[in-house]
Amino acid sequence: MHKTSNGQKNSPCSAYLVFLILIQLITFNCWADLSDLKVYSPIVEKGKMGLEILGNTTIDDDAAQDRFQYHELEYEYGVTDWWATSFTTSLIKPSGESLKYNILGWENTLQFTKQGKYWLDTGVHFELEFDDENDKPKVFEMRLLFEKTSTNYQHTANLNFEQQFGSQADESTELEYIWRSKKMITEHSAIGFEAYGAMGEIKDFSALKNQQHIIGPAIYNEFKIGDIEIELHLVWMFGLTEGSADNTFRWQVEFPLN
């Protein structure tokens, strides 16, 4: 769990330069959905190495949405006070199909503001995803990151954009949002909720019933097994529209490596 630290140094000029380049990229055609579910914080910790295992699965009366699974393994390293990079690999199980390899990803987070210096902490996260099948498009994904932390509460918001590229790229521009609010119960545990939504093409949003919107309660806990500190997220979300799965269970386990 991220804690307020006023001792970080940032390189805002470099971060904002990269941000302006990314803003130009999202003016191209984009695509997004709710297959991989994760909340991204703008806070970067220099020198921190970690391993994450996360995923989600659905439960729905409709066989087309029932028992979808997504699994991801991520290795992350805080290169500087304002830049963290990570590599991911994932497996996916579409409803009614078998589990299969999905993508290899390279992710980067840029922290724009010193944590706690301003009313809102901000940053950007971007990712390149590569599918091993030649007939599948590659993906560039960008997330705008916002976070507000007080003594006992933390609120995090992401605005997501994806752009496919390659011969099979999907020519559409879609918007996805993520929200998390949590309240600290003890120094190592918190409760809260998470919400995810995909509204369709920006120029012509889908009818509300066809959009994907899910929300539900979450628990967050840090504990030790021997000398290993582990952070655990468990979230159960309910579909709010016909286009959403009735139930989605999300998990995330983090292991620090230093």
Short mmCIF file of C-alpha atoms in Angstrom, two decimals:
data_model
loop_
_atom_site.label_atom_id
_atom_site.label_comp_id
_atom_site.label_asym_id
_atom_site.label_seq_id
_atom_site.Cartn_x
_atom_site.Cartn_y
_atom_site.Cartn_z
CA MET A 1 0.00 0.00 0.00
CA HIS A 2 1.40 3.41 -0.95
CA LYS A 3 2.24 5.72 1.92
CA THR A 4 2.81 9.48 1.74
CA SER A 5 6.47 10.36 1.38
CA ASN A 6 7.71 13.92 0.99
CA GLY A 7 11.32 12.97 0.31
CA GLN A 8 10.97 12.04 -3.34
CA LYS A 9 12.61 13.98 -6.15
CA ASN A 10 11.15 14.13 -9.62
CA SER A 11 12.17 15.25 -13.07
CA PRO A 12 8.91 16.94 -14.17
CA CYS A 13 10.31 18.39 -17.38
CA SER A 14 11.28 14.97 -18.72
CA ALA A 15 8.02 13.43 -17.56
CA TYR A 16 5.87 16.14 -19.13
CA LEU A 17 7.79 15.87 -22.41
CA VAL A 18 6.96 12.17 -22.64
CA PHE A 19 3.37 12.96 -21.64
CA LEU A 20 2.95 15.43 -24.52
CA ILE A 21 4.22 12.81 -26.97
CA LEU A 22 1.73 10.27 -25.62
CA ILE A 23 -1.14 12.76 -25.89
CA GLN A 24 -0.41 12.99 -29.61
CA LEU A 25 -0.50 9.19 -29.91
CA ILE A 26 -4.00 8.82 -28.49
CA THR A 27 -5.45 10.98 -31.24
CA PHE A 28 -5.15 7.88 -33.43
CA ASN A 29 -7.60 4.99 -33.39
CA CYS A 30 -7.95 3.25 -30.02
CA TRP A 31 -9.66 0.27 -28.50
CA ALA A 32 -10.39 -0.83 -24.91
CA ASP A 33 -12.28 -3.45 -22.92
CA LEU A 34 -12.46 -4.85 -19.38
CA SER A 35 -10.39 -8.02 -19.75
CA ASP A 36 -7.41 -7.03 -17.57
CA LEU A 37 -8.49 -5.32 -14.34
CA LYS A 38 -6.01 -3.36 -12.23
CA VAL A 39 -5.86 0.05 -10.53
CA TYR A 40 -2.69 2.02 -11.35
CA SER A 41 -1.21 4.52 -8.87
CA PRO A 42 0.95 7.44 -10.07
CA ILE A 43 3.38 6.95 -7.16
CA VAL A 44 6.85 5.57 -7.99
CA GLU A 45 9.39 4.24 -5.46
CA LYS A 46 13.02 4.38 -6.61
CA GLY A 47 14.86 1.08 -6.31
CA LYS A 48 11.75 -0.93 -5.46
CA MET A 49 11.54 -4.32 -7.16
CA GLY A 50 8.39 -6.39 -7.01
CA LEU A 51 6.53 -9.34 -8.47
CA GLU A 52 2.75 -9.27 -8.97
CA ILE A 53 0.34 -12.08 -9.73
CA LEU A 54 -3.14 -10.86 -10.60
CA GLY A 55 -6.24 -11.90 -12.45
CA ASN A 56 -10.01 -12.03 -12.63
CA THR A 57 -12.84 -14.36 -13.50
CA THR A 58 -16.55 -13.91 -14.23
CA ILE A 59 -19.76 -15.65 -13.17
CA ASP A 60 -22.81 -15.05 -15.37
CA ASP A 61 -26.02 -16.80 -16.46
CA ASP A 62 -25.06 -16.08 -20.08
CA ALA A 63 -22.59 -18.70 -21.34
CA ALA A 64 -20.96 -16.05 -23.54
CA GLN A 65 -19.78 -14.18 -20.44
CA ASP A 66 -19.50 -16.98 -17.88
CA ARG A 67 -16.14 -18.25 -16.58
CA PHE A 68 -13.95 -15.83 -18.51
CA GLN A 69 -10.47 -15.81 -16.96
CA TYR A 70 -7.47 -13.48 -17.14
CA HIS A 71 -4.12 -14.17 -15.43
CA GLU A 72 -1.04 -11.93 -15.40
CA LEU A 73 2.49 -12.07 -14.01
CA GLU A 74 4.38 -8.76 -13.69
CA TYR A 75 7.94 -7.82 -12.67
CA GLU A 76 8.38 -4.11 -11.79
CA TYR A 77 11.41 -1.95 -10.95
CA GLY A 78 11.55 1.68 -9.80
CA VAL A 79 14.32 3.10 -12.00
CA THR A 80 14.20 6.68 -10.66
CA ASP A 81 12.08 8.79 -8.31
CA TRP A 82 9.69 9.44 -11.19
CA TRP A 83 9.96 6.43 -13.54
CA ALA A 84 9.11 2.74 -12.98
CA THR A 85 9.18 0.07 -15.65
CA SER A 86 7.82 -3.47 -15.73
CA PHE A 87 7.41 -6.53 -17.93
CA THR A 88 4.23 -8.60 -18.00
CA THR A 89 3.03 -11.87 -19.46
CA SER A 90 -0.55 -13.08 -19.39
CA LEU A 91 -2.87 -15.99 -20.01
CA ILE A 92 -6.53 -15.70 -21.04
CA LYS A 93 -9.47 -18.08 -21.10
CA PRO A 94 -12.41 -16.78 -23.17
CA SER A 95 -15.81 -18.12 -22.14
CA GLY A 96 -16.26 -21.67 -23.41
CA GLU A 97 -12.63 -22.00 -24.52
CA SER A 98 -9.42 -23.34 -23.00
CA LEU A 99 -6.67 -21.35 -21.27
CA LYS A 100 -4.07 -19.97 -23.68
CA TYR A 101 -1.14 -17.57 -23.86
CA ASN A 102 -2.26 -13.98 -24.38
CA ILE A 103 0.40 -11.26 -24.62
CA LEU A 104 3.83 -10.05 -23.55
CA GLY A 105 3.79 -6.46 -22.29
CA TRP A 106 6.23 -3.65 -21.45
CA GLU A 107 4.81 -1.06 -19.04
CA ASN A 108 6.08 2.30 -17.76
CA THR A 109 4.79 4.70 -15.11
CA LEU A 110 5.84 8.37 -15.00
CA GLN A 111 5.13 10.32 -11.79
CA PHE A 112 4.56 14.00 -12.53
CA THR A 113 4.29 15.55 -9.06
CA LYS A 114 6.06 14.97 -5.75
CA GLN A 115 3.79 12.86 -3.58
CA GLY A 116 1.72 15.00 -1.22
CA LYS A 117 3.11 18.34 -2.46
CA TYR A 118 -0.09 19.30 -4.26
CA TRP A 119 -3.75 18.58 -3.67
CA LEU A 120 -3.65 15.81 -6.27
CA ASP A 121 -0.87 13.39 -7.25
CA THR A 122 -0.67 12.84 -11.01
CA GLY A 123 1.13 10.68 -13.53
CA VAL A 124 0.81 8.64 -16.69
CA HIS A 125 1.16 4.93 -17.42
CA PHE A 126 1.75 3.49 -20.88
CA GLU A 127 2.15 -0.03 -22.17
CA LEU A 128 3.10 -1.89 -25.33
CA GLU A 129 1.50 -5.31 -25.78
CA PHE A 130 2.78 -7.93 -28.20
CA ASP A 131 0.81 -11.00 -29.28
CA ASP A 132 2.82 -13.97 -30.57
CA GLU A 133 0.28 -14.61 -33.34
CA ASN A 134 1.03 -12.72 -36.57
CA ASP A 135 -2.66 -12.18 -37.35
CA LYS A 136 -3.30 -10.39 -34.04
CA PRO A 137 -2.78 -6.60 -33.70
CA LYS A 138 -0.23 -5.11 -31.33
CA VAL A 139 -1.51 -2.63 -28.73
CA PHE A 140 -0.33 0.69 -27.31
CA GLU A 141 -2.19 1.57 -24.11
CA MET A 142 -2.11 4.82 -22.15
CA ARG A 143 -3.59 5.66 -18.75
CA LEU A 144 -3.86 9.07 -17.10
CA LEU A 145 -3.35 8.59 -13.35
CA PHE A 146 -4.79 10.63 -10.47
CA GLU A 147 -4.57 9.98 -6.73
CA LYS A 148 -5.60 11.81 -3.54
CA THR A 149 -4.31 10.54 -0.20
CA SER A 150 -5.29 11.77 3.27
CA THR A 151 -4.65 10.32 6.73
CA ASN A 152 -7.13 7.45 6.45
CA TYR A 153 -8.45 7.59 2.88
CA GLN A 154 -7.06 7.15 -0.60
CA HIS A 155 -8.87 7.73 -3.90
CA THR A 156 -7.34 6.67 -7.23
CA ALA A 157 -8.70 7.29 -10.74
CA ASN A 158 -7.46 6.15 -14.17
CA LEU A 159 -8.61 7.17 -17.65
CA ASN A 160 -7.56 4.52 -20.17
CA PHE A 161 -6.97 4.65 -23.92
CA GLU A 162 -5.75 1.86 -26.22
CA GLN A 163 -4.50 1.98 -29.78
CA GLN A 164 -4.06 -1.10 -31.89
CA PHE A 165 -1.47 -1.11 -34.66
CA GLY A 166 -0.61 -3.59 -37.38
CA SER A 167 -2.47 -4.97 -40.38
CA GLN A 168 -5.36 -6.30 -38.26
CA ALA A 169 -5.80 -3.20 -36.08
CA ASP A 170 -9.35 -2.32 -35.03
CA GLU A 171 -10.24 1.20 -36.19
CA SER A 172 -12.17 2.51 -33.20
CA THR A 173 -11.59 4.93 -30.33
CA GLU A 174 -12.93 3.82 -26.96
CA LEU A 175 -12.73 5.08 -23.39
CA GLU A 176 -12.33 3.10 -20.19
CA TYR A 177 -12.32 4.40 -16.60
CA ILE A 178 -11.14 2.93 -13.29
CA TRP A 179 -11.88 4.15 -9.76
CA ARG A 180 -10.74 2.93 -6.34
CA SER A 181 -11.53 4.34 -2.89
CA LYS A 182 -10.20 2.77 0.28
CA LYS A 183 -10.14 3.50 4.01
CA MET A 184 -7.29 2.36 6.25
CA ILE A 185 -8.52 0.17 9.12
CA THR A 186 -5.10 -0.62 10.58
CA GLU A 187 -1.56 0.17 9.47
CA HIS A 188 -1.61 -2.90 7.24
CA SER A 189 -5.24 -3.33 6.16
CA ALA A 190 -7.93 -1.35 4.36
CA ILE A 191 -11.42 -1.74 2.96
CA GLY A 192 -12.99 0.03 0.02
CA PHE A 193 -14.48 -0.47 -3.43
CA GLU A 194 -13.39 -0.57 -7.06
CA ALA A 195 -15.27 0.35 -10.22
CA TYR A 196 -14.43 -0.28 -13.89
CA GLY A 197 -16.24 0.84 -17.00
CA ALA A 198 -15.97 0.78 -20.80
CA MET A 199 -18.39 3.10 -22.60
CA GLY A 200 -17.62 2.39 -26.24
CA GLU A 201 -16.36 4.70 -28.96
CA ILE A 202 -15.71 8.25 -27.81
CA LYS A 203 -17.33 9.74 -30.92
CA ASP A 204 -20.45 7.60 -30.45
CA PHE A 205 -20.88 5.94 -27.06
CA SER A 206 -22.76 2.66 -27.00
CA ALA A 207 -26.27 2.51 -25.58
CA LEU A 208 -26.02 2.34 -21.78
CA LYS A 209 -27.33 -1.23 -21.64
CA ASN A 210 -24.50 -2.37 -23.95
CA GLN A 211 -21.75 -0.63 -21.99
CA GLN A 212 -19.66 -2.47 -19.40
CA HIS A 213 -19.82 -1.11 -15.83
CA ILE A 214 -18.88 -3.14 -12.75
CA ILE A 215 -18.46 -2.11 -9.10
CA GLY A 216 -18.03 -3.84 -5.77
CA PRO A 217 -16.37 -4.10 -2.35
CA ALA A 218 -12.67 -4.75 -1.82
CA ILE A 219 -10.30 -5.66 0.97
CA TYR A 220 -6.57 -4.90 1.01
CA ASN A 221 -4.14 -6.52 3.43
CA GLU A 222 -0.40 -6.69 4.07
CA PHE A 223 1.05 -9.64 5.96
CA LYS A 224 4.25 -11.65 6.34
CA ILE A 225 5.10 -15.26 5.63
CA GLY A 226 8.49 -15.68 7.23
CA ASP A 227 10.56 -12.72 6.06
CA ILE A 228 8.46 -12.19 2.92
CA GLU A 229 6.03 -9.25 2.98
CA ILE A 230 2.95 -9.88 0.87
CA GLU A 231 0.21 -7.48 -0.22
CA LEU A 232 -3.18 -8.97 -1.12
CA HIS A 233 -6.15 -7.39 -2.94
CA LEU A 234 -9.51 -9.17 -3.16
CA VAL A 235 -12.44 -7.57 -5.00
CA TRP A 236 -15.95 -8.85 -5.83
CA MET A 237 -17.82 -6.72 -8.35
CA PHE A 238 -21.38 -6.72 -9.69
CA GLY A 239 -22.49 -5.84 -13.21
CA LEU A 240 -24.62 -2.71 -13.54
CA THR A 241 -25.71 -3.16 -17.18
CA GLU A 242 -26.81 -5.93 -19.53
CA GLY A 243 -23.44 -5.77 -21.27
CA SER A 244 -21.58 -6.49 -18.01
CA ALA A 245 -20.92 -9.84 -16.38
CA ASP A 246 -23.21 -10.41 -13.39
CA ASN A 247 -20.25 -11.08 -11.08
CA THR A 248 -16.51 -10.49 -11.44
CA PHE A 249 -13.92 -11.63 -8.89
CA ARG A 250 -10.51 -9.92 -8.98
CA TRP A 251 -7.36 -10.81 -7.06
CA GLN A 252 -3.85 -9.34 -6.84
CA VAL A 253 -0.84 -10.56 -4.87
CA GLU A 254 2.38 -8.50 -4.62
CA PHE A 255 5.78 -9.79 -3.48
CA PRO A 256 8.62 -7.29 -2.91
CA LEU A 257 11.98 -8.60 -4.13
CA ASN A 258 14.26 -6.31 -2.11
#
